[in-house]
Amino acid sequence: MKKIQLIIISIFCLLSSMSFAQLDSCITNAGPNTSFFDIQVTMNDYLDSLELVLDSATFHAGNGEYRNFKKFEKFWAPRIDDNGRFGQYFESVEEFYNNSRSNYFYYNSDSWQEIGPNKNNDIGIGPTEFVTFFDDGNDSSTRYMLTGSLLGGLFYSDDYGASWNPGGTDNWERSGCSWAVFHPSDHETWYASTSGNPKAGRSSWIGKTGGIYRTEDMGSNWLKIADKADFDE
């Protein structure tokens, strides 16, 4: 039971990082008997009041409280029991992993070794968001790798990660990179997205200067191929 409670706290903390103000308060103050319906009633009452004092565009904005609560609602509605309790979901998750663990036929106990990327005399680039491999069906093609950081930007390797090179995102209006992939048949062509607001410590909306970029020469030159206007709802 303690394990389940710890999982619940961890998930609530994760979700609270995606939400604002009132929903944060509901999650923070949730107790063992708090149900999804308790939070739903509180939030609906709050949002009804908020809608009276905000214009429609602000109320329905993508980074507003209404949208964030709808994300919370969409995630949890299919996962709760008939009484709105969260416990059944976490018990099911725990059972799944307990059953799966006994079926593992292979595991590796080798220790992890950092291979980079580093810069400025081995100072790291901050937490990395992803690692992407190029793979055209040839085993040797996987020597090409991309990795990115919200603070440090994009880096690439052409020797299976033994060494890393800057990916040219310093030329972006915001150098942080939240995701990047290779063109399926060309290791020199990459597509990457900006990190939004790296100061928040997590990916965020692209804002006025962010977007999707493409390079066809391994980061020497980048072209912004989509910005906020292309994702306008």
PDB file of N, CA and C in Angstrom, residues 126-131 147-150 177-179 195 201-203:
ATOM      1  N   GLY A 126      23.524  19.955 -19.515  1.00  0.00           N
ATOM      2  CA  GLY A 126      22.236  19.903 -18.827  1.00  0.00           C
ATOM      3  C   GLY A 126      21.496  18.622 -19.176  1.00  0.00           C
ATOM      4  N   PRO A 127      20.380  18.355 -18.516  1.00  0.00           N
ATOM      5  CA  PRO A 127      19.636  17.116 -18.770  1.00  0.00           C
ATOM      6  C   PRO A 127      19.242  16.995 -20.240  1.00  0.00           C
ATOM      7  N   THR A 128      19.466  15.831 -20.825  1.00  0.00           N
ATOM      8  CA  THR A 128      19.095  15.615 -22.218  1.00  0.00           C
ATOM      9  C   THR A 128      17.645  15.151 -22.312  1.00  0.00           C
ATOM     10  N   GLU A 129      16.968  15.548 -23.375  1.00  0.00           N
ATOM     11  CA  GLU A 129      15.557  15.239 -23.569  1.00  0.00           C
ATOM     12  C   GLU A 129      15.346  13.973 -24.392  1.00  0.00           C
ATOM     13  N   PHE A 130      16.306  13.598 -25.214  1.00  0.00           N
ATOM     14  CA  PHE A 130      16.101  12.485 -26.142  1.00  0.00           C
ATOM     15  C   PHE A 130      17.437  12.035 -26.718  1.00  0.00           C
ATOM     16  N   VAL A 131      17.462  10.830 -27.273  1.00  0.00           N
ATOM     17  CA  VAL A 131      18.552  10.332 -28.108  1.00  0.00           C
ATOM     18  C   VAL A 131      17.901   9.697 -29.331  1.00  0.00           C
ATOM     19  N   THR A 147      21.206  14.147 -30.014  1.00  0.00           N
ATOM     20  CA  THR A 147      20.684  14.312 -28.661  1.00  0.00           C
ATOM     21  C   THR A 147      20.534  15.795 -28.395  1.00  0.00           C
ATOM     22  N   GLY A 148      19.581  16.150 -27.540  1.00  0.00           N
ATOM     23  CA  GLY A 148      19.314  17.564 -27.323  1.00  0.00           C
ATOM     24  C   GLY A 148      19.009  17.885 -25.877  1.00  0.00           C
ATOM     25  N   SER A 149      19.215  19.140 -25.530  1.00  0.00           N
ATOM     26  CA  SER A 149      18.988  19.650 -24.188  1.00  0.00           C
ATOM     27  C   SER A 149      18.208  20.952 -24.274  1.00  0.00           C
ATOM     28  N   LEU A 150      17.340  21.205 -23.291  1.00  0.00           N
ATOM     29  CA  LEU A 150      16.586  22.456 -23.268  1.00  0.00           C
ATOM     30  C   LEU A 150      17.505  23.643 -23.063  1.00  0.00           C
ATOM     31  N   CYS A 177      16.746  22.675 -27.517  1.00  0.00           N
ATOM     32  CA  CYS A 177      16.110  21.728 -28.438  1.00  0.00           C
ATOM     33  C   CYS A 177      15.367  20.664 -27.640  1.00  0.00           C
ATOM     34  N   SER A 178      14.072  20.476 -27.942  1.00  0.00           N
ATOM     35  CA  SER A 178      13.268  19.502 -27.211  1.00  0.00           C
ATOM     36  C   SER A 178      13.112  18.180 -27.959  1.00  0.00           C
ATOM     37  N   TRP A 179      13.365  18.165 -29.275  1.00  0.00           N
ATOM     38  CA  TRP A 179      13.246  16.927 -30.043  1.00  0.00           C
ATOM     39  C   TRP A 179      13.897  17.094 -31.405  1.00  0.00           C
ATOM     40  N   SER A 195      12.691  24.360 -27.718  1.00  0.00           N
ATOM     41  CA  SER A 195      12.282  23.888 -26.394  1.00  0.00           C
ATOM     42  C   SER A 195      11.221  24.767 -25.756  1.00  0.00           C
ATOM     43  N   GLY A 201      12.591  24.591 -17.115  1.00  0.00           N
ATOM     44  CA  GLY A 201      13.107  23.278 -16.816  1.00  0.00           C
ATOM     45  C   GLY A 201      12.365  22.161 -17.518  1.00  0.00           C
ATOM     46  N   ARG A 202      11.475  22.512 -18.425  1.00  0.00           N
ATOM     47  CA  ARG A 202      10.723  21.515 -19.178  1.00  0.00           C
ATOM     48  C   ARG A 202      10.275  22.141 -20.487  1.00  0.00           C
ATOM     49  N   SER A 203       9.938  21.312 -21.450  1.00  0.00           N
ATOM     50  CA  SER A 203       9.448  21.821 -22.726  1.00  0.00           C
ATOM     51  C   SER A 203       8.148  22.575 -22.507  1.00  0.00           C
TER      52      SER A 203
END
